[in-house]
Coordinates of C-alpha atoms in Angstrom, one line a residue:
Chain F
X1 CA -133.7 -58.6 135.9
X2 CA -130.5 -61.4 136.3
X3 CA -132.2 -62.8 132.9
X4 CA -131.1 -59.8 131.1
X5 CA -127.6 -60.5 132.6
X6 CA -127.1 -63.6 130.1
X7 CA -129.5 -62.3 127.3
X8 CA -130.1 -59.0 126.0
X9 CA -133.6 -57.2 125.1
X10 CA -133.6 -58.3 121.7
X11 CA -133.0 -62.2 122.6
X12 CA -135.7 -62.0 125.3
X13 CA -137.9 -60.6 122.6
X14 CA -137.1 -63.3 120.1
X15 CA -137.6 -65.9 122.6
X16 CA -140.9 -65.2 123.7
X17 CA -142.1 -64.5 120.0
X18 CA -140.5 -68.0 119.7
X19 CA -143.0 -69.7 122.3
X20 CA -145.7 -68.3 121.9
X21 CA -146.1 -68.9 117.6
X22 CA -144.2 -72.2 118.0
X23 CA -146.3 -73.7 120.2
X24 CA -149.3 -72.2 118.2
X25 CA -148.2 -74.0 115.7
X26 CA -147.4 -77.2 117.3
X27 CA -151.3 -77.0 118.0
X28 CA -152.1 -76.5 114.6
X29 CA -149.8 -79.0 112.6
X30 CA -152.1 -81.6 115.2
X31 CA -155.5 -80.3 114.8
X32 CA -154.6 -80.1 110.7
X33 CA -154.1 -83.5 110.6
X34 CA -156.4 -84.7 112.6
X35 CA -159.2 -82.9 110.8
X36 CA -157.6 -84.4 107.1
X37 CA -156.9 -88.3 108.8
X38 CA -160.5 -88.2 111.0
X39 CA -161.9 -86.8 107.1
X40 CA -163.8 -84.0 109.8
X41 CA -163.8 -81.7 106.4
X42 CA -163.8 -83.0 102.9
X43 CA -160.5 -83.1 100.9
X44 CA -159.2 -83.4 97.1
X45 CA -157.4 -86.5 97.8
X46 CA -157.8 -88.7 100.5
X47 CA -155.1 -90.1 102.4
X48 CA -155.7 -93.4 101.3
X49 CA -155.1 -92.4 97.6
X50 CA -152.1 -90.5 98.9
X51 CA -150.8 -93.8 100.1
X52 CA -151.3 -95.2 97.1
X53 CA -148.6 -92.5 95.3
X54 CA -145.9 -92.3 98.1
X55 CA -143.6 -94.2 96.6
X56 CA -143.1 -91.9 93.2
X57 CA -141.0 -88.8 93.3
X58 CA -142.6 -85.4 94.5
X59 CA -142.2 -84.2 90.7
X60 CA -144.4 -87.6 89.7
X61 CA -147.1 -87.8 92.8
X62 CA -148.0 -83.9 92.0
X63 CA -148.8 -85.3 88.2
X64 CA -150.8 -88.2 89.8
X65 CA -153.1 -86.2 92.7
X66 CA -153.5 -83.0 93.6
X67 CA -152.5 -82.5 97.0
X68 CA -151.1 -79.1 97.7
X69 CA -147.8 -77.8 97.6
X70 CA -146.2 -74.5 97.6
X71 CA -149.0 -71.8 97.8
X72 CA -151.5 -73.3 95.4
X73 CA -153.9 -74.0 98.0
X74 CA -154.6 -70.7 99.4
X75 CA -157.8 -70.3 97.5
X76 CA -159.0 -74.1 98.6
X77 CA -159.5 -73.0 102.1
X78 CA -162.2 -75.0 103.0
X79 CA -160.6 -78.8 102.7
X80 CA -159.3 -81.1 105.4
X81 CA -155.9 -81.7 103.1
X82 CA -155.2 -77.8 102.6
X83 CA -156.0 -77.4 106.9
X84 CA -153.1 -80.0 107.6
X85 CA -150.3 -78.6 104.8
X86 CA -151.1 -75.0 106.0
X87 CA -150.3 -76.1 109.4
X88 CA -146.9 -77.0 108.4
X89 CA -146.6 -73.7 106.2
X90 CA -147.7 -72.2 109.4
X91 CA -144.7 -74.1 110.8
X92 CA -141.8 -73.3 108.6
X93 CA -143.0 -69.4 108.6
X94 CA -142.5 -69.0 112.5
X95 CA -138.4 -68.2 112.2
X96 CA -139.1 -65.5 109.6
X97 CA -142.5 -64.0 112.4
X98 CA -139.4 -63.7 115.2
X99 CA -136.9 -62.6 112.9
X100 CA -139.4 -59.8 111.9
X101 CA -140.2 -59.1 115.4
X102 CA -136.5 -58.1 116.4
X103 CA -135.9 -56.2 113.8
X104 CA -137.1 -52.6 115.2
X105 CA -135.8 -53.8 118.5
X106 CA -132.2 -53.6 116.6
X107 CA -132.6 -50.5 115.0
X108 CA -133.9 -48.9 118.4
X109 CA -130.7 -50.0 119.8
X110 CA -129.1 -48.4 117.4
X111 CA -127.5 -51.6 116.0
X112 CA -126.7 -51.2 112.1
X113 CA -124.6 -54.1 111.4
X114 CA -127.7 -56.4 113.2
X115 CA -130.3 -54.6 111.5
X116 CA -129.1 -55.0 108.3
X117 CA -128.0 -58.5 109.4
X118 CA -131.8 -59.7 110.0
X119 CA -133.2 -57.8 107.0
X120 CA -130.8 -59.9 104.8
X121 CA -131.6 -62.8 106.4
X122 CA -135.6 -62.0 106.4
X123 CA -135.2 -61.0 102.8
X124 CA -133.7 -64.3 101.6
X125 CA -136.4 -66.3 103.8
X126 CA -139.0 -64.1 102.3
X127 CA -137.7 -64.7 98.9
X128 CA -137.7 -68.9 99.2
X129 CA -141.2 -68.9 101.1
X130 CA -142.3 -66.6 97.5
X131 CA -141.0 -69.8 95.6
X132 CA -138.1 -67.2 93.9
X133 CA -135.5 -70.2 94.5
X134 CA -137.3 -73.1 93.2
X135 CA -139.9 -72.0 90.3
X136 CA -142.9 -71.4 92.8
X137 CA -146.4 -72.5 91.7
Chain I
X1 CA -127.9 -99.9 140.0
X2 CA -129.6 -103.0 138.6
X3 CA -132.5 -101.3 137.0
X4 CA -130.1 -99.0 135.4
X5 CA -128.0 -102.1 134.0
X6 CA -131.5 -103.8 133.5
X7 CA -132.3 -100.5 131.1
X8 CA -129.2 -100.6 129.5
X9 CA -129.1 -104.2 128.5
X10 CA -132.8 -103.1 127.0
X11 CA -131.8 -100.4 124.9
X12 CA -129.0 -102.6 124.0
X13 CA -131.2 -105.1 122.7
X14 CA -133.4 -103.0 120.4
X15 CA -131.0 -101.5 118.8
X16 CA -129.2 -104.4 118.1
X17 CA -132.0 -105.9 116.5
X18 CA -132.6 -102.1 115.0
X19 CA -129.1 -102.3 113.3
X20 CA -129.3 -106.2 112.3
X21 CA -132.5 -105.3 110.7
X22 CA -130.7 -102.7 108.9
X23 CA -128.6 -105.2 107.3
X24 CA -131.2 -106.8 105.6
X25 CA -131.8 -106.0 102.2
X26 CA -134.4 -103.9 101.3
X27 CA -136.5 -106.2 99.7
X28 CA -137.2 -108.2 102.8
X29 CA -139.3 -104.9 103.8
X30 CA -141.0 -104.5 100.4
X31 CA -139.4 -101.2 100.4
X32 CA -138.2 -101.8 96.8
X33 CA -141.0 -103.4 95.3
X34 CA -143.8 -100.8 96.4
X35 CA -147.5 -100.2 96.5
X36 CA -149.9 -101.2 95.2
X37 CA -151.0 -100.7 98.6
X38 CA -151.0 -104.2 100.4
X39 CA -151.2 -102.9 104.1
X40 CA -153.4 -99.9 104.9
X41 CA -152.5 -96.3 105.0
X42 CA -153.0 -95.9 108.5
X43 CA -151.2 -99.0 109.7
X44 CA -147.9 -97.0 108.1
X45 CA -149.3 -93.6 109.8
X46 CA -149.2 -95.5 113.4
X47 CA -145.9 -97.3 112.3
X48 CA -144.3 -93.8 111.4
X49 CA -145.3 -92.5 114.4
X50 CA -144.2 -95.4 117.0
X51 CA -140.8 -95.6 115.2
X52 CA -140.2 -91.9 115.9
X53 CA -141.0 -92.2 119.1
X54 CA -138.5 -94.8 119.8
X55 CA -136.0 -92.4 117.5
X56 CA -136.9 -89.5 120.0
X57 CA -136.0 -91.8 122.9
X58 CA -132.9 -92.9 121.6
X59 CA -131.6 -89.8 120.4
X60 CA -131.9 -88.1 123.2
X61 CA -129.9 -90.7 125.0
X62 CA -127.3 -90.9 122.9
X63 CA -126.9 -86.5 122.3
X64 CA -127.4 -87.4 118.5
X65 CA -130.0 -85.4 116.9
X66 CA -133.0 -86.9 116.0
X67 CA -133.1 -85.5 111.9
X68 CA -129.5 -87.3 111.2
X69 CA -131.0 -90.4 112.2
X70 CA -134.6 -90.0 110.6
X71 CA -133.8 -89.9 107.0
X72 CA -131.5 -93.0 106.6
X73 CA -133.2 -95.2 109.0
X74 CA -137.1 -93.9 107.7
X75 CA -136.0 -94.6 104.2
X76 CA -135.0 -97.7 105.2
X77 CA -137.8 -99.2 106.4
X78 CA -141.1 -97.4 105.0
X79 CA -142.7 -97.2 101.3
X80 CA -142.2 -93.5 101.4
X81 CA -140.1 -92.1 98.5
X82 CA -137.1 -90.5 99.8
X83 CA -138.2 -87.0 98.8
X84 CA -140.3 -87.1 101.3
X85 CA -138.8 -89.1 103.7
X86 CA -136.2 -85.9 103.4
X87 CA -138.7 -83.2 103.8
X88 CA -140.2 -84.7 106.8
X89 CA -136.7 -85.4 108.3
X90 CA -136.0 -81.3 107.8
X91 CA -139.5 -80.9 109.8
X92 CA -138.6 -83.2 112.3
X93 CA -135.4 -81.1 113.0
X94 CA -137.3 -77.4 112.3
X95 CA -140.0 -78.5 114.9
X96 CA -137.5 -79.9 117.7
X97 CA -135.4 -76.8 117.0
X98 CA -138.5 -74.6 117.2
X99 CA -139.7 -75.5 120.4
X100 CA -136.5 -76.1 122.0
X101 CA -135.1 -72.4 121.2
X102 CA -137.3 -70.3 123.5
X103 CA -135.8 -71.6 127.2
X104 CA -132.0 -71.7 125.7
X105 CA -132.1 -68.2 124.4
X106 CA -134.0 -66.7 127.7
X107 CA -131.3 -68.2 129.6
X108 CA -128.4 -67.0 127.6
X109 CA -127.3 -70.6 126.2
X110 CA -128.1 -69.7 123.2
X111 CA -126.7 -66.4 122.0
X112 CA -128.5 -64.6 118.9
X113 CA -125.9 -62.7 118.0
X114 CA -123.2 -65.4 117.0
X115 CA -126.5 -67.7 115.4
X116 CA -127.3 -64.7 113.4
X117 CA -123.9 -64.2 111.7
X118 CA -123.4 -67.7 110.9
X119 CA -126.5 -68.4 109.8
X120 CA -126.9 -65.9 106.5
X121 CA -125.0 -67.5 104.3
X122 CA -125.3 -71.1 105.8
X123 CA -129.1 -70.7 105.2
X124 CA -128.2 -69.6 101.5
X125 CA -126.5 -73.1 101.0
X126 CA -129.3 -74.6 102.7
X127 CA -131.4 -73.7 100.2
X128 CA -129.1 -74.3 97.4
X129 CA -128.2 -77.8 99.4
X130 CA -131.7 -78.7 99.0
X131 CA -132.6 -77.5 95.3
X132 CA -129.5 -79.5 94.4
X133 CA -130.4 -82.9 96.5
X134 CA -134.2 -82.6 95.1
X135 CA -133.0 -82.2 91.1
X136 CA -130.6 -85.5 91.8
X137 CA -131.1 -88.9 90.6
X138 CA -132.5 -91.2 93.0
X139 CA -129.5 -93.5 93.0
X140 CA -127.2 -90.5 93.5
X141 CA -129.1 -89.0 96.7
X142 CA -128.4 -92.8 98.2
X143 CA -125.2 -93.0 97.7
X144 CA -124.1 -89.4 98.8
X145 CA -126.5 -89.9 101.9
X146 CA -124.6 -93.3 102.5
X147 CA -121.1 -91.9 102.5
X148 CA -122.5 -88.6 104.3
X149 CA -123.7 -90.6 106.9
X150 CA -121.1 -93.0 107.3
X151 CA -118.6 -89.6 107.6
X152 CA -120.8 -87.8 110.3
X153 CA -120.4 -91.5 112.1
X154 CA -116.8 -90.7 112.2
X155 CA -117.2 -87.9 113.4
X156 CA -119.1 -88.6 116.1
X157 CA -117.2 -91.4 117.1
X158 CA -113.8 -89.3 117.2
X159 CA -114.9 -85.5 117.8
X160 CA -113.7 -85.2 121.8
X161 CA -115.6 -81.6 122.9
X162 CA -113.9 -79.2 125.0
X163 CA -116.4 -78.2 128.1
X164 CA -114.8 -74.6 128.6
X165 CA -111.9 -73.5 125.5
X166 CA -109.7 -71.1 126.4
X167 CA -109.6 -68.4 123.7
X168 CA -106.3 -66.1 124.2
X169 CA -107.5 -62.9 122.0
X170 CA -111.0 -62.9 119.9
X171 CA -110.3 -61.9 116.3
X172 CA -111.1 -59.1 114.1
X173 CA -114.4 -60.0 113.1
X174 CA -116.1 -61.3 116.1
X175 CA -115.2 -57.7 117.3
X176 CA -117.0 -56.3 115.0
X177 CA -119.4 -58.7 115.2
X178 CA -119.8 -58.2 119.5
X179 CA -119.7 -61.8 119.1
X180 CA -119.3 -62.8 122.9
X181 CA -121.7 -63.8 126.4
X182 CA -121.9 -64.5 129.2
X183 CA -124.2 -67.7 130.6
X184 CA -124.6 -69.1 134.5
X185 CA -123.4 -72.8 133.9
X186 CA -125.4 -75.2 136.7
X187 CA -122.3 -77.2 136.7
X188 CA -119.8 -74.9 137.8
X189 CA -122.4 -72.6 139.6
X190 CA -120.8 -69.2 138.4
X191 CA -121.3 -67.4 135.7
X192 CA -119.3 -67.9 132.7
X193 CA -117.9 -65.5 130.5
X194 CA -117.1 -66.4 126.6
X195 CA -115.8 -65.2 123.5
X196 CA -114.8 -66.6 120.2
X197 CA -112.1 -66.7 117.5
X198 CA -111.5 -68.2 113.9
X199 CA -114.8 -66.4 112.7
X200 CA -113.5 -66.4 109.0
X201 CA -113.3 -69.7 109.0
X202 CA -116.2 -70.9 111.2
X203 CA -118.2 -69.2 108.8
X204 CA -116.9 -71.1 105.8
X205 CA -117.9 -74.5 107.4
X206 CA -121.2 -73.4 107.9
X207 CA -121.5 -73.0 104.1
X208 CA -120.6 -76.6 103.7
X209 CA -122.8 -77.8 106.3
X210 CA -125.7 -75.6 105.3
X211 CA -125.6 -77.3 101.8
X212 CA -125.8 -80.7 103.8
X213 CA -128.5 -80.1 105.7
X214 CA -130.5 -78.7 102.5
X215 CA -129.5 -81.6 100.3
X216 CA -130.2 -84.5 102.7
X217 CA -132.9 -83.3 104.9
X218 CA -130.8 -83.5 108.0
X219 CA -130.9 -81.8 111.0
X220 CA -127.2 -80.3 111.0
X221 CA -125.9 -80.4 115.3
X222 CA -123.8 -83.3 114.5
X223 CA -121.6 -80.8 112.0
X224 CA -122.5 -76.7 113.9
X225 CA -121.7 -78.1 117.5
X226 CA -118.3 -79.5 116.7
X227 CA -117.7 -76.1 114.3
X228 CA -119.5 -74.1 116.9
X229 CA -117.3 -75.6 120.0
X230 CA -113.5 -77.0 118.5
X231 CA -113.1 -74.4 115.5
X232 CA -114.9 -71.3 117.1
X233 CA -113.9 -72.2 120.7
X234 CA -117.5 -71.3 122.4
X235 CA -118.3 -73.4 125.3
X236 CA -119.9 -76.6 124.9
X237 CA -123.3 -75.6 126.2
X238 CA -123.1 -72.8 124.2
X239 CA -122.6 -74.4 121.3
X240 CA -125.4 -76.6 121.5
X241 CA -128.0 -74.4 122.2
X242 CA -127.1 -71.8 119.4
X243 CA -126.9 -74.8 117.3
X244 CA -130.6 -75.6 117.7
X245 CA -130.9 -72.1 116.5
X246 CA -129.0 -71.8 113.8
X247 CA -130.7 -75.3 112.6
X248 CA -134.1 -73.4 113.3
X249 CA -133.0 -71.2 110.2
X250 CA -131.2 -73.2 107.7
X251 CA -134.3 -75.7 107.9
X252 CA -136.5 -72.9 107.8
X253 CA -134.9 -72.5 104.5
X254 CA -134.4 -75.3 103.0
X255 CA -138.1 -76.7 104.1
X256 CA -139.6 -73.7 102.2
X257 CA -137.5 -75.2 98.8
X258 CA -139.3 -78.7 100.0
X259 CA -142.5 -77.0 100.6
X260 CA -142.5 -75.7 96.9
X261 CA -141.1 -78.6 95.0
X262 CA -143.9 -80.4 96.4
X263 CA -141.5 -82.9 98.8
X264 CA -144.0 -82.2 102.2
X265 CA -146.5 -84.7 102.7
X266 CA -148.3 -83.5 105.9
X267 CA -149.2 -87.9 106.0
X268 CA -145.5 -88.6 106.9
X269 CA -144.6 -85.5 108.3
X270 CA -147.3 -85.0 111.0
X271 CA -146.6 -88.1 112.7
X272 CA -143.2 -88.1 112.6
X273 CA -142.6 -84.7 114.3
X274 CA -145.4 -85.7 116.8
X275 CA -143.7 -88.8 117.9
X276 CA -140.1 -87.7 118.0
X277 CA -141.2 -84.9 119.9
X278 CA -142.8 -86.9 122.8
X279 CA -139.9 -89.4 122.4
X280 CA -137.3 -86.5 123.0
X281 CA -139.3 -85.9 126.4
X282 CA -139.6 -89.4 127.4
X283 CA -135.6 -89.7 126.5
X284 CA -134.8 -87.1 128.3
X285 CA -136.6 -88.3 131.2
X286 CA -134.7 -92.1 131.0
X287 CA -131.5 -89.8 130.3
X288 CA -130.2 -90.2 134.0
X289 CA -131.4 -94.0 133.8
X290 CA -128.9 -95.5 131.3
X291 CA -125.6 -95.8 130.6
X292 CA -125.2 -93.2 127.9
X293 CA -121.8 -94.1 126.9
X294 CA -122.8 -97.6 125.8
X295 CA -125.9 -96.4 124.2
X296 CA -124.2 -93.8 122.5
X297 CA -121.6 -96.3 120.9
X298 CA -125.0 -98.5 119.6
X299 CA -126.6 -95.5 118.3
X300 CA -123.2 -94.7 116.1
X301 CA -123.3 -98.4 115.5
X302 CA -127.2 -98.1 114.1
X303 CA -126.2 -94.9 112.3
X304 CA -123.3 -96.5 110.1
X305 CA -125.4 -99.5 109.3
X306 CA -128.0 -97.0 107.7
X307 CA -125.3 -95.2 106.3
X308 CA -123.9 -98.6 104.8
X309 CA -127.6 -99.9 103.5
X310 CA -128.3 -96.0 102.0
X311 CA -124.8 -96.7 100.2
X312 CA -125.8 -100.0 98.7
X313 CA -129.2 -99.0 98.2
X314 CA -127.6 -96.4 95.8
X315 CA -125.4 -99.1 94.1
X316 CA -128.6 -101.3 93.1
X317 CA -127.8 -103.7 95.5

C-alpha cells in the first residue's frame, strides 16, 4: 500500500512488466551466445570468420558474410548465429513490451494527454524496429 | 582505514596505467593495422569481457555511466570497427538501464510521468543521432567523439548537483503535464515532495542530447542528470533514476537504427553487457571501500585521455 504512495498504478505496472521481460532477456542474450560461441547449433558464419571481418564498416562486413541484421533472419530460425542476434532483438524490444503494457492502464485512468503520449512514443519505436528510419532489410 | 587507502592507491594505479596506455598511439595495439587475424577470436571475446568488467567496477565508483566510457576506451584498444564498438556501447547502456529501471520506478525514484514527456522527442533525435553518426566518415565520427568526450569531461568535472532545489512555482507545462512526486529519501528519512520548472526548455536539451546518444553510442546520464537536476530542478535522486529511464528509451531507439544498419555484432556485444553488468555489482559492492572523490577525478582523467586519442585518431595521427 505505502508503494503506491511514491508510484502510481501505472508505474507499478511498468515496473514489474520491466523485470520480469528484462531479466528474460538477460537469460536469453546469454544462452544465445553461448549456443553460437559453444557452436551447440550450426551457423552461417562462424565466429571465427566473423573475427576475421570486424575491422570493416557494418555497410562492408554485411557484403563480406552473412551474419544477420535487421529482420532478415527470421526465416533462419534454426542457426546458433540467428539464436544469439534475436536475443538482443529480444533485448532492444522489451521498452516498446512495457510501454504497450501501460497503455490501457492510462486510458482506464482516464488520462488522454498520457495515452496519447505512449502511443506516440510506441508508434515511433514501432516504426524504427519496422526499419521505416533506416531502409530496413 | 588502511585497507580503504590500500584500495584506493589500487584503483589509482590501474587507471593510471589505463590512461598512460591511452596515450599510446594506436599502432602500438595493432588497432590500425588490423586482421588478418593474428590472435584468436576468443582471446578478444575473453579480453572484451574482462575489460568491461573492470569498466563496470570503475564506473560505478566514480557515478559515471558505464556507455560514456565504453565507446572511446573499447575503440581504443580492440580490432573492432567503431560501428560496432558503438552499437555495443548503446547495448551496454539499454541493458544496465533495463535491469536497473524496475526497483527505481517501484520505489518512486524514478517517476514515469516526467521520463515520458521528455523522452518523445529526445528518442526522435536518438534515432536521427544515430542514422547521422552511422552515414559519417570514419575520421569524422573520431573527431566529433573526441571533442564530445573531452566536453562531457568538462562537464563532469565542473557540474556541482543540487541534493534538494527549491522550485518557487512549477510552470505552465509541467501543470499540464502533472509533472511532480513524491519519493521517501533514506537520507533524510521523510518523505520528499517535488515538482519541476523550465519544462520548455528542459525539453529542448533533451533534443540535443538525444542526437548524442544516437550518434556516438553513448549512454546519455552524464548530459539528462545535470538537465534533469540544475535546469528542471528535480531532486538529485530523482534525477538519476528517471535518467536511467529515459536512457532505457532513447537507446531503445537508436539501437533499433543499429540493429538495421547491420552495426550489432552479438560477438562484441554479448560479452560486453555481460561483464559490465557484473562489474556494476562488484562496484557497487567496493563503492563504500574507496575514496570516490579521488577515483572520480582519475576516471575524468581516463575519460579525457580517450577523448584526446579519439581526437587524434580522427586527425590521422
Amino acid at each position: 500500500m505505502k508503494q503506491e504512495l511514491h508510484a502510481n498504478r501505472v508505474q507499478l505496472s511498468y515496473a514489474t512488466v520491466l523485470f520480469w521481460t528484462s531479466t528474460l532477456g538477460i537469460i536469453f542474450i546469454i544462452a544465445g551466445y553461448l549456443t553460437y560461441v559453444l557452436q551447440l547449433l550450426p551457423s552461417a558464419v562462424s565466429p571465427a570468420e566473423v573475427a576475421l571481418h570486424w575491422h570493416l564498416r557494418a555497410a562492408e562486413l554485411h557484403k563480406v558474410v552473412a551474419v544477420p541484421s535487421g529482420w532478415d533472419w527470421l526465416t533462419q530460425l534454426g542457426r546458433g548465429d540467428v539464436i544469439s542476434y534475436a536475443s538482443i532483438v529480444y533485448l532492444s524490444s522489451v521498452t516498446m513490451f512495457c510501454l504497450a503494457v501501460i497503455i490501457p492502464a492510462f486510458v482506464k485512468e482516464k488520462d488522454f494527454i498520457y495515452t496519447v503520449l505512449t502511443l506516440l512514443q510506441v508508434t515511433v519505436l514501432l516504426f524504427v524496429a519496422a526499419g521505416a528510419f533506416s531502409g530496413g532489410h | 582505514m588502511d585497507h580503504r587507502i590500500y584500495r584506493t592507491f589500487g584503483s589509482i594505479s590501474f587507471l593510471t596505467v589505463f590512461t598512460l596506455l591511452l596515450l599510446l598511439p594506436a599502432a602500438a595495439f595493432g588497432v590500425q593495422t588490423p586482421p588478418p587475424v593474428q590472435t584468436e577470436w576468443w582471446v578478444w571475446e575473453i579480453a572484451l569481457f574482462v575489460f568491461s568488467f573492470f569498466l563496470g567496477i570503475i564506473a560505478v565508483i566514480a557515478g559515471v555511466g558505464g556507455g560514456v566510457l565504453f565507446v572511446p576506451i573499447v575503440s581504443s584498444f580492440f580490432p573492432f570497427h567503431i560501428d560496432f564498438v558503438r552499437g555495443a556501447g548503446l547495448l551496454v547502456a539499454l541493458s544496465g538501464a533495463l535491469s536497473a529501471g524496475s526497483p527505481l520506478l517501484k520505489k518512486g525514484l524514478a517517476n514515469l510521468k516526467l521520463a515520458l514527456s521528455m523522452a518523445l522527442i529526445a528518442s526522435i533525435s536518438s534515432i536521427a543521432g544515430a542514422m547521422v553518426g552511422l552515414a559519417m566518415p570514419e575520421n569524422v565520427v573520431q573527431l566529433s567523439l573526441g571533442a564530445t568526450i573531452l566536453g562531457i569531461s568538462v562537464i563532469m568535472l565542473l557540474s556541482k548537483n543540487s541534493a534538494y532545489p527549491e522550485i518557487s512555482e512549477p510552470d505552465t507545462l509541467s501543470k499540464i503535464l502533472h509533472i511532480y512526486g513524491i519519493y521517501y529519501d533514506e537520507q533524510l528519512k521523510k518523505d520528499v515532495s517535488w515538482q519541476i520548472h523550465r519544462t520548455p526548455v528542459g525539453i529542448l536539451l533533451f533534443i540535443v542530447i538525444g542526437f548524442m546518444a544516437g550518434m556516438f553510442g553513448l549512454g546519455a546520464g552524464w548530459a539528462n542528470v545535470p538537465v534533469f537536476n540544475l535546469v528542471l530542478g528535480a531532486p538529485l535522486r530523482v534525477s538519476v533514476a528517471t535518467s536511467i529511464f529515459v536512457l532505457s528509451i532513447n537507446d531503445t531507439a537508436a539501437a533499433w537504427v543499429y540493429l538495421h544498419k547491420g552495426a550489432v555484432l552479438p560477438l562484441i556485444a554479448v560479452p560486453s553487457i555481460a561483464g559490465m553488468m557484473i562489474g556494476t555489482k562488484i562496484g557497487a559492492r567496493l563503492l563504500t571501500k574507496v575514496h570516490t572523490r579521488v577515483v572520480r577525478k582519475l576516471v575524468i582523467t581516463l575519460l579525457a585521455a580517450a577523448g584526446l586519442r579519439a581526437l587524434l585518431k580522427g586527425f590521422g595521427i
